[in-house]
């Protein structure tokens, strides 16, 4: 079976040489373990941080060891009474064609109403991130004007749509291309702009003339600075990601206007989705209903084959995806 290992730690932007495809023999299953044939895997921005040798909320990937991350697949052998052969499952050992795990490390998924890849995106970690970030972290209220960056991505596209459904007065998104901007308007955003079109602060002023109450930050840097400038008194920022700096080798200068947070009495709150697992059930229930009712549109960009996974990851950080980037195996 094949797996992708980390060949070297990227300096700045990752390249194909930082990854290596290996063929290995599968060991025998131990008691209580299952063998999963992976059918799809996720590539996510947080994986870039794990490629650095630094302590963080998830341990770093190890050199010459397989990468990991969310994946879905079919159980093809089982030495557990609780997980039968044929079960469709979600688990944490992506970046490989087959995974061996203890049965309690896989979660059964229901693919009768949604595709299996939904569990990597809209019904999975990115979906929970959007939901928890808006409701619990930014404490969204009816009538709030909301701005989200990375708005055409997996998390961002859901943030904008959930905000609308929860009564936001105005939803503004930024993204990296004219096509993505058009897509955001189709998804029901009130305004959207391409952040390449001049200073973000100027574009945001046009898009949100009455200011914003909530900023869902996926990008950091200039976007965060522009949002701080535009936030109304007692505005709230859900600090979700800072993808503008994940591949930079220099510290980023912005936001230079952070002291505005004092007079405006802003709340800037960082969070990780893993700390909101207590909301997972509520989130899944509501999201499943929204999808069934056609109230949420789910975008996905697919790449095919394990060989394509490293490039899918690199392209994700360059904005090649609209919605969730997944690799089918
Ligand atoms: P996306 O699907 O949004 O993909 C990443 C996107 O980032 C790209 O498509 C690209 O879109 C955009 N991007 C890349 N570089 C820049 C840049 N310099 N400036 C602005 N946009 C850029 O990924 P996810 O939805 O999975 O993740 C979105 C963010 O949320 C990331 O920052 C991620 O780290 C964070 N996150 C945080 C979690 C948490 O628990 N805190 C959990 C999950 C995600 P474009 O074409 O628009 O540039």
GROMACS .gro file of C-alpha atoms and ligand atoms in nm:
model
  377
    1UNK     CA    1   0.000   0.000   0.000
    2UNK     CA    2   0.114   0.358  -0.055
    3UNK     CA    3   0.158   0.651   0.182
    4UNK     CA    4   0.295   1.005   0.169
    5UNK     CA    5   0.580   1.090   0.407
    6UNK     CA    6   0.735   1.425   0.496
    7UNK     CA    7   1.071   1.423   0.313
    8UNK     CA    8   1.187   1.763   0.441
    9UNK     CA    9   1.052   2.054   0.641
   10UNK     CA   10   0.945   2.331   0.401
   11UNK     CA   11   1.124   2.664   0.429
   12UNK     CA   12   0.859   2.915   0.327
   13UNK     CA   13   0.634   2.775   0.055
   14UNK     CA   14   0.626   2.392   0.040
   15UNK     CA   15   0.733   2.221  -0.283
   16UNK     CA   16   0.678   1.873  -0.420
   17UNK     CA   17   1.027   1.777  -0.293
   18UNK     CA   18   0.911   1.812   0.066
   19UNK     CA   19   0.690   1.504   0.015
   20UNK     CA   20   0.771   1.145  -0.083
   21UNK     CA   21   0.540   0.865  -0.192
   22UNK     CA   22   0.635   0.530  -0.038
   23UNK     CA   23   0.512   0.176  -0.081
   24UNK     CA   24   0.497  -0.026   0.241
   25UNK     CA   25   0.365  -0.367   0.351
   26UNK     CA   26   0.060  -0.371   0.573
   27UNK     CA   27   0.114  -0.541   0.911
   28UNK     CA   28  -0.127  -0.805   1.042
   29UNK     CA   29  -0.428  -0.667   1.228
   30UNK     CA   30  -0.404  -0.689   1.607
   31UNK     CA   31  -0.702  -0.765   1.825
   32UNK     CA   32  -0.945  -0.471   1.835
   33UNK     CA   33  -0.807  -0.311   1.517
   34UNK     CA   34  -0.969  -0.239   1.183
   35UNK     CA   35  -0.824  -0.199   0.836
   36UNK     CA   36  -0.973   0.089   0.638
   37UNK     CA   37  -0.936   0.139   0.263
   38UNK     CA   38  -0.933   0.517   0.239
   39UNK     CA   39  -1.158   0.659  -0.031
   40UNK     CA   40  -1.098   1.031   0.030
   41UNK     CA   41  -0.870   1.248   0.241
   42UNK     CA   42  -0.857   1.609   0.345
   43UNK     CA   43  -0.583   1.864   0.291
   44UNK     CA   44  -0.609   2.155   0.534
   45UNK     CA   45  -0.413   2.476   0.597
   46UNK     CA   46  -0.330   2.376   0.957
   47UNK     CA   47  -0.113   2.097   0.817
   48UNK     CA   48   0.139   2.362   0.709
   49UNK     CA   49   0.204   2.447   1.073
   50UNK     CA   50   0.260   2.080   1.155
   51UNK     CA   51   0.535   2.065   0.893
   52UNK     CA   52   0.744   2.301   1.110
   53UNK     CA   53   0.929   2.160   1.408
   54UNK     CA   54   0.752   2.374   1.665
   55UNK     CA   55   0.531   2.299   1.961
   56UNK     CA   56   0.168   2.382   1.890
   57UNK     CA   57  -0.181   2.259   1.970
   58UNK     CA   58  -0.114   1.956   1.746
   59UNK     CA   59   0.227   1.787   1.748
   60UNK     CA   60   0.450   1.838   1.442
   61UNK     CA   61   0.475   1.581   1.165
   62UNK     CA   62   0.792   1.373   1.188
   63UNK     CA   63   1.047   1.356   0.907
   64UNK     CA   64   1.030   1.036   0.699
   65UNK     CA   65   0.704   0.942   0.871
   66UNK     CA   66   0.364   0.941   0.701
   67UNK     CA   67   0.156   1.258   0.728
   68UNK     CA   68  -0.190   1.228   0.881
   69UNK     CA   69  -0.520   1.411   0.878
   70UNK     CA   70  -0.890   1.353   0.829
   71UNK     CA   71  -0.993   1.074   0.591
   72UNK     CA   72  -1.298   0.864   0.511
   73UNK     CA   73  -1.307   0.509   0.388
   74UNK     CA   74  -1.448   0.161   0.404
   75UNK     CA   75  -1.359  -0.101   0.662
   76UNK     CA   76  -1.218  -0.397   0.466
   77UNK     CA   77  -1.101  -0.612   0.759
   78UNK     CA   78  -1.196  -0.603   1.123
   79UNK     CA   79  -1.086  -0.767   1.446
   80UNK     CA   80  -1.341  -0.572   1.645
   81UNK     CA   81  -1.701  -0.663   1.730
   82UNK     CA   82  -1.809  -0.300   1.722
   83UNK     CA   83  -1.701  -0.211   1.366
   84UNK     CA   84  -1.801  -0.456   1.092
   85UNK     CA   85  -1.644  -0.504   0.751
   86UNK     CA   86  -1.824  -0.277   0.504
   87UNK     CA   87  -1.875   0.011   0.750
   88UNK     CA   88  -1.807   0.362   0.616
   89UNK     CA   89  -1.595   0.554   0.863
   90UNK     CA   90  -1.423   0.885   0.937
   91UNK     CA   91  -1.083   0.880   1.108
   92UNK     CA   92  -0.752   1.064   1.141
   93UNK     CA   93  -0.511   0.864   0.925
   94UNK     CA   94  -0.521   1.027   0.584
   95UNK     CA   95  -0.231   1.062   0.338
   96UNK     CA   96  -0.230   0.683   0.282
   97UNK     CA   97  -0.433   0.432   0.086
   98UNK     CA   98  -0.494   0.202   0.383
   99UNK     CA   99  -0.510   0.280   0.752
  100UNK     CA  100  -0.494   0.047   1.052
  101UNK     CA  101  -0.653   0.184   1.369
  102UNK     CA  102  -0.808   0.070   1.696
  103UNK     CA  103  -1.185   0.044   1.641
  104UNK     CA  104  -1.252   0.326   1.889
  105UNK     CA  105  -1.054   0.567   1.670
  106UNK     CA  106  -1.299   0.546   1.380
  107UNK     CA  107  -1.644   0.708   1.364
  108UNK     CA  108  -1.922   0.553   1.159
  109UNK     CA  109  -2.069   0.793   0.902
  110UNK     CA  110  -2.407   0.796   0.732
  111UNK     CA  111  -2.367   0.845   0.358
  112UNK     CA  112  -2.733   0.787   0.269
  113UNK     CA  113  -2.816   1.161   0.249
  114UNK     CA  114  -2.479   1.331   0.199
  115UNK     CA  115  -2.160   1.238   0.020
  116UNK     CA  116  -1.881   1.085   0.226
  117UNK     CA  117  -1.658   1.385   0.156
  118UNK     CA  118  -1.910   1.605   0.339
  119UNK     CA  119  -1.760   1.461   0.657
  120UNK     CA  120  -1.426   1.620   0.565
  121UNK     CA  121  -1.586   1.960   0.509
  122UNK     CA  122  -1.935   2.087   0.576
  123UNK     CA  123  -2.024   1.821   0.835
  124UNK     CA  124  -1.669   1.782   0.962
  125UNK     CA  125  -1.404   1.996   1.128
  126UNK     CA  126  -1.430   2.293   0.888
  127UNK     CA  127  -1.807   2.307   0.936
  128UNK     CA  128  -1.777   2.297   1.313
  129UNK     CA  129  -1.512   2.569   1.293
  130UNK     CA  130  -1.751   2.797   1.105
  131UNK     CA  131  -2.045   2.724   1.336
  132UNK     CA  132  -1.860   2.743   1.668
  133UNK     CA  133  -1.655   3.042   1.555
  134UNK     CA  134  -1.965   3.241   1.467
  135UNK     CA  135  -2.198   3.138   1.747
  136UNK     CA  136  -1.973   3.072   2.048
  137UNK     CA  137  -1.657   3.270   1.973
  138UNK     CA  138  -1.792   3.579   1.795
  139UNK     CA  139  -2.128   3.548   1.975
  140UNK     CA  140  -2.319   3.644   1.663
  141UNK     CA  141  -2.646   3.828   1.728
  142UNK     CA  142  -2.934   3.900   1.499
  143UNK     CA  143  -2.875   4.223   1.310
  144UNK     CA  144  -2.495   4.203   1.320
  145UNK     CA  145  -2.299   4.302   1.011
  146UNK     CA  146  -2.047   4.026   0.946
  147UNK     CA  147  -1.723   4.026   0.747
  148UNK     CA  148  -1.540   3.702   0.668
  149UNK     CA  149  -1.209   3.662   0.487
  150UNK     CA  150  -1.111   3.350   0.294
  151UNK     CA  151  -1.481   3.361   0.220
  152UNK     CA  152  -1.483   3.120  -0.077
  153UNK     CA  153  -1.297   2.851   0.115
  154UNK     CA  154  -1.425   2.557   0.318
  155UNK     CA  155  -1.474   2.746   0.643
  156UNK     CA  156  -1.542   3.092   0.500
  157UNK     CA  157  -1.819   2.990   0.259
  158UNK     CA  158  -2.005   2.831   0.549
  159UNK     CA  159  -1.947   3.127   0.781
  160UNK     CA  160  -2.118   3.361   0.536
  161UNK     CA  161  -2.412   3.130   0.475
  162UNK     CA  162  -2.464   3.048   0.844
  163UNK     CA  163  -2.447   3.417   0.932
  164UNK     CA  164  -2.729   3.488   0.683
  165UNK     CA  165  -2.940   3.206   0.822
  166UNK     CA  166  -2.888   3.338   1.173
  167UNK     CA  167  -3.013   3.685   1.093
  168UNK     CA  168  -2.704   3.890   1.012
  169UNK     CA  169  -2.803   4.227   0.869
  170UNK     CA  170  -2.520   4.226   0.616
  171UNK     CA  171  -2.267   3.963   0.510
  172UNK     CA  172  -1.946   4.067   0.337
  173UNK     CA  173  -1.674   3.836   0.208
  174UNK     CA  174  -1.330   3.871   0.057
  175UNK     CA  175  -1.161   3.621  -0.170
  176UNK     CA  176  -0.878   3.593  -0.419
  177UNK     CA  177  -1.036   3.599  -0.766
  178UNK     CA  178  -1.325   3.750  -0.965
  179UNK     CA  179  -1.480   3.403  -1.006
  180UNK     CA  180  -1.480   3.352  -0.631
  181UNK     CA  181  -1.636   3.695  -0.579
  182UNK     CA  182  -1.917   3.603  -0.819
  183UNK     CA  183  -1.967   3.275  -0.637
  184UNK     CA  184  -2.000   3.456  -0.304
  185UNK     CA  185  -2.275   3.675  -0.444
  186UNK     CA  186  -2.450   3.360  -0.573
  187UNK     CA  187  -2.426   3.213  -0.224
  188UNK     CA  188  -2.617   3.510  -0.086
  189UNK     CA  189  -2.340   3.736   0.039
  190UNK     CA  190  -2.457   4.100   0.024
  191UNK     CA  191  -2.118   4.221  -0.094
  192UNK     CA  192  -1.787   4.065  -0.186
  193UNK     CA  193  -1.452   4.184  -0.314
  194UNK     CA  194  -1.124   4.051  -0.451
  195UNK     CA  195  -0.852   4.147  -0.204
  196UNK     CA  196  -0.607   4.189  -0.492
  197UNK     CA  197  -0.806   4.496  -0.602
  198UNK     CA  198  -0.627   4.756  -0.394
  199UNK     CA  199  -0.602   4.809  -0.017
  200UNK     CA  200  -0.834   4.580   0.179
  201UNK     CA  201  -0.934   4.873   0.403
  202UNK     CA  202  -1.067   5.065   0.101
  203UNK     CA  203  -1.256   4.770  -0.043
  204UNK     CA  204  -1.405   4.690   0.297
  205UNK     CA  205  -1.519   5.049   0.348
  206UNK     CA  206  -1.713   5.032   0.021
  207UNK     CA  207  -1.857   4.690   0.101
  208UNK     CA  208  -1.956   4.773   0.459
  209UNK     CA  209  -2.032   5.146   0.468
  210UNK     CA  210  -2.199   5.122   0.810
  211UNK     CA  211  -1.916   4.925   0.967
  212UNK     CA  212  -1.908   4.566   1.088
  213UNK     CA  213  -1.993   4.403   1.419
  214UNK     CA  214  -1.823   4.067   1.365
  215UNK     CA  215  -1.507   3.979   1.178
  216UNK     CA  216  -1.435   3.610   1.117
  217UNK     CA  217  -1.063   3.609   1.044
  218UNK     CA  218  -0.917   3.335   0.829
  219UNK     CA  219  -0.633   3.542   0.689
  220UNK     CA  220  -0.470   3.781   0.941
  221UNK     CA  221  -0.230   4.058   0.838
  222UNK     CA  222  -0.374   4.334   0.625
  223UNK     CA  223  -0.724   4.183   0.648
  224UNK     CA  224  -0.722   4.195   1.026
  225UNK     CA  225  -0.595   4.551   1.024
  226UNK     CA  226  -0.870   4.657   0.783
  227UNK     CA  227  -1.134   4.483   0.996
  228UNK     CA  228  -1.013   4.648   1.318
  229UNK     CA  229  -1.046   4.982   1.141
  230UNK     CA  230  -1.400   4.901   1.031
  231UNK     CA  231  -1.537   4.734   1.348
  232UNK     CA  232  -1.809   4.910   1.540
  233UNK     CA  233  -1.798   4.968   1.916
  234UNK     CA  234  -1.805   4.634   2.103
  235UNK     CA  235  -1.727   4.450   1.782
  236UNK     CA  236  -1.600   4.094   1.803
  237UNK     CA  237  -1.332   3.908   1.610
  238UNK     CA  238  -1.319   3.529   1.588
  239UNK     CA  239  -0.950   3.466   1.521
  240UNK     CA  240  -0.965   3.144   1.326
  241UNK     CA  241  -0.661   3.147   1.099
  242UNK     CA  242  -0.387   3.363   0.954
  243UNK     CA  243  -0.318   3.196   0.623
  244UNK     CA  244  -0.150   3.508   0.479
  245UNK     CA  245   0.149   3.431   0.701
  246UNK     CA  246   0.166   3.050   0.708
  247UNK     CA  247   0.435   3.040   0.440
  248UNK     CA  248   0.617   3.361   0.519
  249UNK     CA  249   0.958   3.351   0.677
  250UNK     CA  250   0.929   3.704   0.821
  251UNK     CA  251   0.693   3.814   1.100
  252UNK     CA  252   0.399   4.010   0.959
  253UNK     CA  253   0.380   4.382   1.045
  254UNK     CA  254   0.001   4.427   1.048
  255UNK     CA  255  -0.224   4.500   1.235
  256UNK     CA  256  -0.066   4.836   1.310
  257UNK     CA  257  -0.390   4.977   1.450
  258UNK     CA  258  -0.442   4.727   1.731
  259UNK     CA  259  -0.474   5.004   1.991
  260UNK     CA  260  -0.810   5.092   1.835
  261UNK     CA  261  -0.937   4.785   2.020
  262UNK     CA  262  -0.925   4.987   2.343
  263UNK     CA  263  -1.151   5.276   2.255
  264UNK     CA  264  -1.384   5.059   2.051
  265UNK     CA  265  -1.397   4.801   2.330
  266UNK     CA  266  -1.333   4.517   2.085
  267UNK     CA  267  -1.303   4.150   2.168
  268UNK     CA  268  -1.042   3.957   1.971
  269UNK     CA  269  -1.070   3.590   2.058
  270UNK     CA  270  -0.857   3.310   1.918
  271UNK     CA  271  -0.999   2.960   1.909
  272UNK     CA  272  -0.947   2.609   1.782
  273UNK     CA  273  -1.234   2.392   1.669
  274UNK     CA  274  -1.117   2.103   1.885
  275UNK     CA  275  -1.219   2.296   2.197
  276UNK     CA  276  -1.581   2.313   2.076
  277UNK     CA  277  -1.655   1.943   2.040
  278UNK     CA  278  -1.939   1.993   2.289
  279UNK     CA  279  -2.117   2.181   2.008
  280UNK     CA  280  -2.056   1.908   1.750
  281UNK     CA  281  -2.389   1.732   1.791
  282UNK     CA  282  -2.597   2.052   1.784
  283UNK     CA  283  -2.394   2.168   1.484
  284UNK     CA  284  -2.437   1.843   1.289
  285UNK     CA  285  -2.810   1.842   1.351
  286UNK     CA  286  -2.863   2.198   1.232
  287UNK     CA  287  -2.624   2.167   0.939
  288UNK     CA  288  -2.788   1.845   0.818
  289UNK     CA  289  -3.125   2.021   0.820
  290UNK     CA  290  -2.991   2.327   0.640
  291UNK     CA  291  -2.838   2.109   0.370
  292UNK     CA  292  -3.155   1.901   0.331
  293UNK     CA  293  -3.365   2.217   0.303
  294UNK     CA  294  -3.130   2.355   0.037
  295UNK     CA  295  -3.041   2.650   0.258
  296UNK     CA  296  -2.669   2.587   0.249
  297UNK     CA  297  -2.477   2.525  -0.072
  298UNK     CA  298  -2.165   2.316  -0.041
  299UNK     CA  299  -1.870   2.378  -0.271
  300UNK     CA  300  -1.591   2.127  -0.314
  301UNK     CA  301  -1.277   2.105  -0.524
  302UNK     CA  302  -1.159   1.750  -0.591
  303UNK     CA  303  -0.823   1.608  -0.689
  304UNK     CA  304  -0.776   1.243  -0.770
  305UNK     CA  305  -0.521   0.993  -0.645
  306UNK     CA  306  -0.270   0.982  -0.360
  307UNK     CA  307   0.003   1.107  -0.597
  308UNK     CA  308  -0.198   1.429  -0.636
  309UNK     CA  309  -0.224   1.494  -0.261
  310UNK     CA  310   0.098   1.697  -0.208
  311UNK     CA  311   0.016   1.929  -0.498
  312UNK     CA  312  -0.345   1.958  -0.379
  313UNK     CA  313  -0.212   2.076  -0.045
  314UNK     CA  314   0.025   2.329  -0.206
  315UNK     CA  315  -0.247   2.453  -0.441
  316UNK     CA  316  -0.490   2.492  -0.150
  317UNK     CA  317  -0.266   2.754   0.002
  318UNK     CA  318  -0.241   2.929  -0.333
  319UNK     CA  319  -0.620   2.948  -0.358
  320UNK     CA  320  -0.684   2.685  -0.627
  321UNK     CA  321  -0.988   2.562  -0.435
  322UNK     CA  322  -1.342   2.689  -0.416
  323UNK     CA  323  -1.497   2.536  -0.106
  324UNK     CA  324  -1.337   2.232   0.052
  325UNK     CA  325  -1.028   2.084  -0.112
  326UNK     CA  326  -1.040   1.703  -0.097
  327UNK     CA  327  -0.840   1.424  -0.257
  328UNK     CA  328  -1.026   1.113  -0.366
  329UNK     CA  329  -0.829   0.789  -0.350
  330LIG     P1  330  -0.974   2.724   0.262
  330LIG     O1  331  -1.065   2.630   0.195
  330LIG     O2  332  -1.023   2.860   0.295
  330LIG     O3  333  -0.843   2.733   0.174
  330LIG     C1  334  -0.744   2.826   0.199
  330LIG     C2  335  -0.773   2.957   0.122
  330LIG     O4  336  -0.694   3.060   0.175
  330LIG     C3  337  -0.734   2.951  -0.024
  330LIG     O5  338  -0.835   2.894  -0.102
  330LIG     C4  339  -0.706   3.097  -0.057
  330LIG     O6  340  -0.821   3.152  -0.118
  330LIG     C5  341  -0.687   3.163   0.080
  330LIG     N1  342  -0.557   3.231   0.089
  330LIG     C6  343  -0.435   3.181   0.068
  330LIG     N2  344  -0.340   3.274   0.085
  330LIG     C7  345  -0.405   3.388   0.117
  330LIG     C8  346  -0.363   3.522   0.145
  330LIG     N3  347  -0.234   3.557   0.146
  330LIG     N4  348  -0.458   3.614   0.171
  330LIG     C9  349  -0.589   3.583   0.171
  330LIG     N5  350  -0.634   3.457   0.144
  330LIG    C10  351  -0.544   3.363   0.118
  330LIG     O7  352  -0.918   2.660   0.396
  330LIG     P2  353  -1.003   2.627   0.526
  330LIG     O8  354  -1.140   2.675   0.507
  330LIG     O9  355  -0.979   2.489   0.565
  330LIG    O10  356  -0.931   2.720   0.635
  330LIG    C11  357  -0.953   2.861   0.635
  330LIG    C12  358  -0.878   2.922   0.752
  330LIG    O11  359  -0.930   2.872   0.873
  330LIG    C13  360  -0.730   2.893   0.755
  330LIG    O12  361  -0.661   3.005   0.803
  330LIG    C14  362  -0.720   2.780   0.854
  330LIG    O13  363  -0.593   2.770   0.912
  330LIG    C15  364  -0.827   2.819   0.952
  330LIG     N6  365  -0.882   2.710   1.029
  330LIG    C16  366  -0.878   2.721   1.166
  330LIG    C17  367  -0.935   2.627   1.244
  330LIG    C18  368  -0.935   2.647   1.393
  330LIG    O14  369  -0.971   2.555   1.464
  330LIG     N7  370  -0.897   2.764   1.440
  330LIG    C19  371  -0.996   2.506   1.188
  330LIG    C20  372  -1.000   2.505   1.042
  330LIG    C21  373  -0.944   2.605   0.968
  330LIG     P3  374  -0.815   3.289  -0.203
  330LIG    O15  375  -0.823   3.248  -0.347
  330LIG    O16  376  -0.935   3.362  -0.157
  330LIG    O17  377  -0.687   3.358  -0.172
   0.00000   0.00000   0.00000
